[in-house]
């Protein structure tokens, strides 16, 4: 069975970036038996701490996409982030906005593999884990990596988001 096109796109982007997991091996997208729509569900399925899940949250930031990779252990302080970054309007994006800018559905948005690179913030709280897990393009796909790798492969900015 062929993998979903989103999963292929994410794996190709990981390969092109030379992405590594916490053991230094190439990052590989894995399909879980069931979709995991929350950090808690992903953590349970993987047997890891919820804080090691890198939630991919897309925001509408003054009509432009902003990807925030946040630890599953907390929520984004939207008002504080907007003030820190100087946005007039920062709000959770609609499913249509997310799909238009990422090509991926909410619940499966990966940090990479999008039609165009997105401005990305990476939660500094993820640095506390040797390995973190991110979505792989669809809700049942995930891949292991590290905080440093997330910064590198997304050209992201380390940011306190909570």
PDB file of C-alpha atoms in Angstrom:
ATOM      1  CA  UNK A   1       0.000   0.000   0.000  1.00  0.00           C
ATOM      2  CA  UNK A   2       1.334   3.424  -0.986  1.00  0.00           C
ATOM      3  CA  UNK A   3       1.697   6.000   1.797  1.00  0.00           C
ATOM      4  CA  UNK A   4      -0.575   9.043   1.725  1.00  0.00           C
ATOM      5  CA  UNK A   5       0.854  11.858  -0.466  1.00  0.00           C
ATOM      6  CA  UNK A   6       1.241  14.067   2.638  1.00  0.00           C
ATOM      7  CA  UNK A   7       3.288  11.368   4.383  1.00  0.00           C
ATOM      8  CA  UNK A   8       5.475  10.993   1.288  1.00  0.00           C
ATOM      9  CA  UNK A   9       5.990  14.772   1.125  1.00  0.00           C
ATOM     10  CA  UNK A  10       6.997  14.898   4.801  1.00  0.00           C
ATOM     11  CA  UNK A  11       9.384  11.937   4.455  1.00  0.00           C
ATOM     12  CA  UNK A  12      10.942  13.485   1.345  1.00  0.00           C
ATOM     13  CA  UNK A  13      11.415  16.785   3.203  1.00  0.00           C
ATOM     14  CA  UNK A  14      12.967  14.952   6.174  1.00  0.00           C
ATOM     15  CA  UNK A  15      15.316  13.058   3.855  1.00  0.00           C
ATOM     16  CA  UNK A  16      16.272  16.210   1.940  1.00  0.00           C
ATOM     17  CA  UNK A  17      17.051  17.981   5.228  1.00  0.00           C
ATOM     18  CA  UNK A  18      19.029  15.021   6.587  1.00  0.00           C
ATOM     19  CA  UNK A  19      16.773  15.053   9.666  1.00  0.00           C
ATOM     20  CA  UNK A  20      17.795  12.850  12.594  1.00  0.00           C
ATOM     21  CA  UNK A  21      15.988  11.336  15.567  1.00  0.00           C
ATOM     22  CA  UNK A  22      17.177  11.342  19.182  1.00  0.00           C
ATOM     23  CA  UNK A  23      19.586   8.457  18.496  1.00  0.00           C
ATOM     24  CA  UNK A  24      21.157  10.133  15.480  1.00  0.00           C
ATOM     25  CA  UNK A  25      19.435   7.871  12.951  1.00  0.00           C
ATOM     26  CA  UNK A  26      17.488   9.310  10.012  1.00  0.00           C
ATOM     27  CA  UNK A  27      14.002  10.453  11.024  1.00  0.00           C
ATOM     28  CA  UNK A  28      11.311   8.217   9.579  1.00  0.00           C
ATOM     29  CA  UNK A  29       7.584   8.820   9.481  1.00  0.00           C
ATOM     30  CA  UNK A  30       5.694   6.065  11.285  1.00  0.00           C
ATOM     31  CA  UNK A  31       2.035   5.226  10.913  1.00  0.00           C
ATOM     32  CA  UNK A  32       0.157   4.545  14.126  1.00  0.00           C
ATOM     33  CA  UNK A  33      -2.782   2.106  14.203  1.00  0.00           C
ATOM     34  CA  UNK A  34      -5.206   4.980  14.836  1.00  0.00           C
ATOM     35  CA  UNK A  35      -5.328   8.734  14.304  1.00  0.00           C
ATOM     36  CA  UNK A  36      -4.023  10.806  17.224  1.00  0.00           C
ATOM     37  CA  UNK A  37      -5.695  14.212  17.269  1.00  0.00           C
ATOM     38  CA  UNK A  38      -4.288  15.411  20.613  1.00  0.00           C
ATOM     39  CA  UNK A  39      -0.888  15.527  22.265  1.00  0.00           C
ATOM     40  CA  UNK A  40      -2.186  13.271  25.043  1.00  0.00           C
ATOM     41  CA  UNK A  41      -3.372  10.659  22.543  1.00  0.00           C
ATOM     42  CA  UNK A  42      -0.054  10.788  20.682  1.00  0.00           C
ATOM     43  CA  UNK A  43       1.915  10.488  23.927  1.00  0.00           C
ATOM     44  CA  UNK A  44      -0.165   7.476  24.998  1.00  0.00           C
ATOM     45  CA  UNK A  45       0.265   5.782  21.612  1.00  0.00           C
ATOM     46  CA  UNK A  46       4.038   6.332  21.668  1.00  0.00           C
ATOM     47  CA  UNK A  47       4.655   5.740  25.379  1.00  0.00           C
ATOM     48  CA  UNK A  48       6.323   9.125  25.870  1.00  0.00           C
ATOM     49  CA  UNK A  49       5.685  12.177  28.054  1.00  0.00           C
ATOM     50  CA  UNK A  50       3.052  14.549  26.687  1.00  0.00           C
ATOM     51  CA  UNK A  51       5.634  17.342  26.802  1.00  0.00           C
ATOM     52  CA  UNK A  52       7.724  15.480  24.199  1.00  0.00           C
ATOM     53  CA  UNK A  53       4.971  15.897  21.625  1.00  0.00           C
ATOM     54  CA  UNK A  54       5.594  18.852  19.308  1.00  0.00           C
ATOM     55  CA  UNK A  55       2.127  20.149  18.480  1.00  0.00           C
ATOM     56  CA  UNK A  56       2.002  21.921  15.131  1.00  0.00           C
ATOM     57  CA  UNK A  57      -0.375  24.841  15.503  1.00  0.00           C
ATOM     58  CA  UNK A  58      -1.076  27.134  12.572  1.00  0.00           C
ATOM     59  CA  UNK A  59      -2.112  30.693  13.334  1.00  0.00           C
ATOM     60  CA  UNK A  60      -3.469  33.431  11.127  1.00  0.00           C
ATOM     61  CA  UNK A  61      -1.011  36.225  11.897  1.00  0.00           C
ATOM     62  CA  UNK A  62      -2.250  39.374  10.195  1.00  0.00           C
ATOM     63  CA  UNK A  63      -3.450  37.207   7.271  1.00  0.00           C
ATOM     64  CA  UNK A  64      -0.166  35.268   6.963  1.00  0.00           C
ATOM     65  CA  UNK A  65       0.473  31.747   8.261  1.00  0.00           C
ATOM     66  CA  UNK A  66       2.548  31.282  11.410  1.00  0.00           C
ATOM     67  CA  UNK A  67       3.472  27.751  12.492  1.00  0.00           C
ATOM     68  CA  UNK A  68       4.056  27.329  16.215  1.00  0.00           C
ATOM     69  CA  UNK A  69       5.619  24.041  17.320  1.00  0.00           C
ATOM     70  CA  UNK A  70       4.690  23.847  20.972  1.00  0.00           C
ATOM     71  CA  UNK A  71       5.213  21.255  23.670  1.00  0.00           C
ATOM     72  CA  UNK A  72       2.110  19.185  24.275  1.00  0.00           C
ATOM     73  CA  UNK A  73       2.459  19.961  27.975  1.00  0.00           C
ATOM     74  CA  UNK A  74       1.085  23.486  27.696  1.00  0.00           C
ATOM     75  CA  UNK A  75      -0.896  25.997  25.647  1.00  0.00           C
ATOM     76  CA  UNK A  76       0.265  28.928  23.560  1.00  0.00           C
ATOM     77  CA  UNK A  77      -0.189  32.347  25.167  1.00  0.00           C
ATOM     78  CA  UNK A  78      -1.732  33.876  22.052  1.00  0.00           C
ATOM     79  CA  UNK A  79      -2.054  37.422  23.422  1.00  0.00           C
ATOM     80  CA  UNK A  80       1.496  37.413  24.785  1.00  0.00           C
ATOM     81  CA  UNK A  81       2.898  35.998  21.560  1.00  0.00           C
ATOM     82  CA  UNK A  82       1.033  38.561  19.462  1.00  0.00           C
ATOM     83  CA  UNK A  83       2.362  41.396  21.617  1.00  0.00           C
ATOM     84  CA  UNK A  84       5.921  39.992  21.555  1.00  0.00           C
ATOM     85  CA  UNK A  85       5.902  39.611  17.764  1.00  0.00           C
ATOM     86  CA  UNK A  86       3.990  42.810  17.011  1.00  0.00           C
ATOM     87  CA  UNK A  87       0.950  41.259  15.339  1.00  0.00           C
ATOM     88  CA  UNK A  88      -2.318  43.171  15.275  1.00  0.00           C
ATOM     89  CA  UNK A  89      -4.344  39.962  14.896  1.00  0.00           C
ATOM     90  CA  UNK A  90      -3.118  36.510  15.911  1.00  0.00           C
ATOM     91  CA  UNK A  91      -5.729  33.772  15.998  1.00  0.00           C
ATOM     92  CA  UNK A  92      -6.012  30.028  15.453  1.00  0.00           C
ATOM     93  CA  UNK A  93      -6.390  29.432  11.748  1.00  0.00           C
ATOM     94  CA  UNK A  94      -9.489  27.901  10.198  1.00  0.00           C
ATOM     95  CA  UNK A  95      -9.202  24.386   8.742  1.00  0.00           C
ATOM     96  CA  UNK A  96      -9.373  25.896   5.249  1.00  0.00           C
ATOM     97  CA  UNK A  97      -6.540  28.360   6.009  1.00  0.00           C
ATOM     98  CA  UNK A  98      -4.426  25.523   7.445  1.00  0.00           C
ATOM     99  CA  UNK A  99      -4.959  23.262   4.435  1.00  0.00           C
ATOM    100  CA  UNK A 100      -4.329  26.119   1.959  1.00  0.00           C
ATOM    101  CA  UNK A 101      -0.952  26.933   3.513  1.00  0.00           C
ATOM    102  CA  UNK A 102       0.238  23.481   4.589  1.00  0.00           C
ATOM    103  CA  UNK A 103      -1.600  21.052   2.313  1.00  0.00           C
ATOM    104  CA  UNK A 104      -2.281  19.049   5.481  1.00  0.00           C
ATOM    105  CA  UNK A 105      -5.307  18.615   7.768  1.00  0.00           C
ATOM    106  CA  UNK A 106      -5.536  19.928  11.314  1.00  0.00           C
ATOM    107  CA  UNK A 107      -4.386  17.093  13.592  1.00  0.00           C
ATOM    108  CA  UNK A 108      -1.749  15.974  11.111  1.00  0.00           C
ATOM    109  CA  UNK A 109       0.168  19.164  10.294  1.00  0.00           C
ATOM    110  CA  UNK A 110       3.866  18.392  10.116  1.00  0.00           C
ATOM    111  CA  UNK A 111       6.642  20.912  10.776  1.00  0.00           C
ATOM    112  CA  UNK A 112       7.717  20.608   7.130  1.00  0.00           C
ATOM    113  CA  UNK A 113       6.596  19.239   3.773  1.00  0.00           C
ATOM    114  CA  UNK A 114       4.365  22.216   2.968  1.00  0.00           C
ATOM    115  CA  UNK A 115       3.901  23.795  -0.468  1.00  0.00           C
ATOM    116  CA  UNK A 116       5.918  26.822   0.708  1.00  0.00           C
ATOM    117  CA  UNK A 117       8.080  27.277   3.833  1.00  0.00           C
ATOM    118  CA  UNK A 118       6.193  28.765   6.774  1.00  0.00           C
ATOM    119  CA  UNK A 119       7.499  31.185   9.375  1.00  0.00           C
ATOM    120  CA  UNK A 120       8.008  28.837  12.312  1.00  0.00           C
ATOM    121  CA  UNK A 121       8.447  29.291  16.051  1.00  0.00           C
ATOM    122  CA  UNK A 122       9.753  26.374  18.103  1.00  0.00           C
ATOM    123  CA  UNK A 123       8.813  26.218  21.782  1.00  0.00           C
ATOM    124  CA  UNK A 124      11.913  26.308  23.997  1.00  0.00           C
ATOM    125  CA  UNK A 125      10.180  23.839  26.357  1.00  0.00           C
ATOM    126  CA  UNK A 126      10.847  21.100  23.769  1.00  0.00           C
ATOM    127  CA  UNK A 127      14.574  21.466  24.517  1.00  0.00           C
ATOM    128  CA  UNK A 128      13.979  19.548  27.754  1.00  0.00           C
ATOM    129  CA  UNK A 129      13.495  16.257  25.876  1.00  0.00           C
ATOM    130  CA  UNK A 130      16.163  14.118  24.218  1.00  0.00           C
ATOM    131  CA  UNK A 131      13.667  13.158  21.533  1.00  0.00           C
ATOM    132  CA  UNK A 132      10.456  14.826  20.446  1.00  0.00           C
ATOM    133  CA  UNK A 133       7.666  13.590  18.208  1.00  0.00           C
ATOM    134  CA  UNK A 134       5.900  15.595  15.518  1.00  0.00           C
ATOM    135  CA  UNK A 135       3.015  14.924  13.159  1.00  0.00           C
ATOM    136  CA  UNK A 136       3.807  13.429   9.777  1.00  0.00           C
ATOM    137  CA  UNK A 137       1.210  14.984   7.466  1.00  0.00           C
ATOM    138  CA  UNK A 138      -1.923  13.041   8.481  1.00  0.00           C
ATOM    139  CA  UNK A 139      -3.412  12.392  11.952  1.00  0.00           C
ATOM    140  CA  UNK A 140      -2.010   8.846  12.281  1.00  0.00           C
ATOM    141  CA  UNK A 141       1.542   9.699  11.115  1.00  0.00           C
ATOM    142  CA  UNK A 142       4.362  10.825  13.425  1.00  0.00           C
ATOM    143  CA  UNK A 143       8.130  11.065  13.332  1.00  0.00           C
ATOM    144  CA  UNK A 144      10.881  11.329  15.955  1.00  0.00           C
ATOM    145  CA  UNK A 145      13.421  14.124  15.978  1.00  0.00           C
ATOM    146  CA  UNK A 146      15.081  16.496  18.432  1.00  0.00           C
ATOM    147  CA  UNK A 147      14.590  20.094  19.458  1.00  0.00           C
ATOM    148  CA  UNK A 148      17.796  21.134  17.697  1.00  0.00           C
ATOM    149  CA  UNK A 149      16.705  19.308  14.558  1.00  0.00           C
ATOM    150  CA  UNK A 150      13.294  20.995  14.613  1.00  0.00           C
ATOM    151  CA  UNK A 151      15.011  24.356  14.718  1.00  0.00           C
ATOM    152  CA  UNK A 152      17.336  23.372  11.884  1.00  0.00           C
ATOM    153  CA  UNK A 153      14.925  21.646   9.498  1.00  0.00           C
ATOM    154  CA  UNK A 154      12.216  24.309   9.846  1.00  0.00           C
ATOM    155  CA  UNK A 155      14.632  27.246  10.007  1.00  0.00           C
ATOM    156  CA  UNK A 156      12.554  28.027  13.090  1.00  0.00           C
ATOM    157  CA  UNK A 157      13.058  30.554  15.844  1.00  0.00           C
ATOM    158  CA  UNK A 158      13.433  29.357  19.432  1.00  0.00           C
ATOM    159  CA  UNK A 159      10.625  31.071  21.326  1.00  0.00           C
ATOM    160  CA  UNK A 160       8.928  30.915  24.703  1.00  0.00           C
ATOM    161  CA  UNK A 161       5.322  30.450  23.610  1.00  0.00           C
ATOM    162  CA  UNK A 162       3.452  29.607  26.831  1.00  0.00           C
TER     163      UNK A 162
END
